[in-house]
Amino acid sequence: MNWLWTPRLRPFIALAGTASLLLNLALLMPSIYMLQVFDRVFSSRSLETLFMLSVLTALALGLGYCMDRARSLLLSRAGRLVDETLAPHALQAALQENATARHRTDRSALQDITRLRGFLGSPAVQALFDAPWLPLYLLLIFALHPALGWAALGAALLLFGLGLYTERHTRSETEQVLLRGRSAALHIEALHRNAEVLVGMGMLQRAVAAWSARHREALLAQERLGEASAALSACGRLLRQAVQVGMLGLGAWLVIAGHASPGIMIAATVLVARALQPVEHLIAGWKSLIEVRAAWARLQQQSLELPQPDALRLPPARGGLSLEQVSYGVDPQRPPLIKRVSFALAAGECLGLIGPSAAGKTTLLRLMLGLRSPQAGSVRLDGVELAHWPREQLVGAIGYLPQDVELFAGSVAHNIAQLGPVDSERVVAAAQLAGVHEMILRLPQAYETELGEAGCALSGGQRQRIALARAVYGSPQLVVLDEPNANLDSEGEDALARAIEQLKQGGCTVVLVSHRPSLMRQADKLAVLREGQLELFGPREQVLARLSSPSVHPLRRPEAGSAAGAQA
């Protein structure tokens, strides 16, 4: 549980430890009260002594209540701090890794953080804070009588041995339960994403049967773990009760032999019960301890650090884009998807990227956006490698319209404003630039129309046009459009062509992929990609002339910075 002493949690844990000390000192008072009542009050028959002892015990119990309450509040605040500190960065890291296809961040990081927060508010963590004070109780029992002390020490060692056995016996089963549970959860996510295909193609029953098999394995593993944990917990409870009975019997024997008083017998029995109670709770909650330890180990393997606020700020992006001998592949054992691609675009130019299916066009766009890192070569924006640009400085500088468009739950204005604060003038300007302003006004509540999850209230063409407005929001200097007219009618295509022309006039660099030749009239340059290689690059008319010639030979790959390289 070394994660409890991370710098952000250390003050809360230290205060909770202090409260635990005071709580355990206060809980010694009932044993002292019984000792004094049996050995002093009964013999002296003094009501004044009984009254004073009762008052002192009541004050001690009141202090114990306050300390117990304070500890619970401190640990609850610590749990909230863990969530508020880690959860946003875990989500950001998971989304970043998912977008860049690195997959180094565990997708269940948020669940692990929730597990940590829940643990800090559970009885198991309170048992962790109470267990270190076991020696204090043992010393007091030894002070009452050495024989009782040795008996209590033996019982404590026996319970600790049971705890270690519990940890070793249930560790592998707990890990199996976690792995199978997470696998089943990921399978459910995949089924939800492909629900239409499953229902439309009659695959639903087979998909559910496959999930049921995985789920059954998870249930069986959880059942085995539950049986083992229940047996060990029952053993721990029974052992503690047996220790109390044994301590009472030993104390009675000492009283009969004249080696101890009845007060010592009762006080020692109460003390040993209090001393061993945290150990029993730890044994009962060992499963949660293993889960929390595994969750923290997974989180430590991930990068959830905050970005450095004092990073050097670069000048605002202007839109100049260049690729220098860029190569990229997913599997080193297979040929790369992109092979030594080089070209350059000046700010304000429009590049049309064409080629057959599976030529690598979308992958090349992702490299231009920094969603993929080239294995060789470099992608530069205004002469600076894209990887060296702080991502926060590119907010609003790059617009992207993906091939598969999804909008977010919320209003049209909220989506166009890229989920940020809605600036009415900028939202309307982006909609007018994208040629979608009139279409939005025809919606039931215009810009305040709620779209529902994934924009389900709109047609595919409407979603694509609103996503175009989102891409051009805030006057970006580089706009990347992947099949922007896939779902558009003739009116939408005309609006898209006008939007591209206005972007170019505003000095924005545009890169677009489309299989429709009509849209390529807006391109200043064309790049022909085939099997990951740049086959042609140059001004649109010259490239089209080469494509229409009877024989087209692969051209020399242009060097970066040579905009007119590889021309016929």
PDB file of C-alpha atoms in Angstrom, residues 14 74-75 117 134 144-145 169 213 227 251 258 260 283 302 319 321 330 337 370 382 409 483 495 503:
ATOM      1  CA  ALA A  14      -0.720  11.468   8.301  1.00  0.00           C
ATOM      2  CA  LEU A  74     -10.058  12.551   5.908  1.00  0.00           C
ATOM      3  CA  LEU A  75      -9.970   9.258   4.035  1.00  0.00           C
ATOM      4  CA  ARG A 117     -11.311   5.906  -4.268  1.00  0.00           C
ATOM      5  CA  LEU A 134      -1.774  -3.991  17.935  1.00  0.00           C
ATOM      6  CA  LEU A 144      -1.811  -7.005  33.281  1.00  0.00           C
ATOM      7  CA  HIS A 145      -0.225 -10.466  33.377  1.00  0.00           C
ATOM      8  CA  HIS A 169      -4.069 -18.780  -1.557  1.00  0.00           C
ATOM      9  CA  ALA A 213     -19.101 -18.473 -22.634  1.00  0.00           C
ATOM     10  CA  GLU A 227     -15.765 -19.793  -1.713  1.00  0.00           C
ATOM     11  CA  GLY A 251      -7.959 -15.471  33.109  1.00  0.00           C
ATOM     12  CA  GLY A 258      -4.768 -16.284  42.954  1.00  0.00           C
ATOM     13  CA  ALA A 260      -4.842 -12.291  38.909  1.00  0.00           C
ATOM     14  CA  ILE A 283      -8.524 -11.193   6.380  1.00  0.00           C
ATOM     15  CA  GLN A 302       0.969   4.386 -17.186  1.00  0.00           C
ATOM     16  CA  GLY A 319      -0.100  26.222 -42.130  1.00  0.00           C
ATOM     17  CA  LEU A 321       3.213  21.519 -44.183  1.00  0.00           C
ATOM     18  CA  VAL A 330       2.183  -1.141 -37.924  1.00  0.00           C
ATOM     19  CA  LEU A 337       2.062   1.148 -45.104  1.00  0.00           C
ATOM     20  CA  GLY A 370       0.262  13.709 -35.527  1.00  0.00           C
ATOM     21  CA  ASP A 382       5.946  25.548 -40.323  1.00  0.00           C
ATOM     22  CA  ALA A 409     -24.594  14.521 -27.234  1.00  0.00           C
ATOM     23  CA  GLU A 483     -13.878  11.845 -47.740  1.00  0.00           C
ATOM     24  CA  ALA A 495     -21.325  24.216 -50.110  1.00  0.00           C
ATOM     25  CA  LEU A 503     -10.375  28.560 -46.573  1.00  0.00           C
TER      26      LEU A 503
END
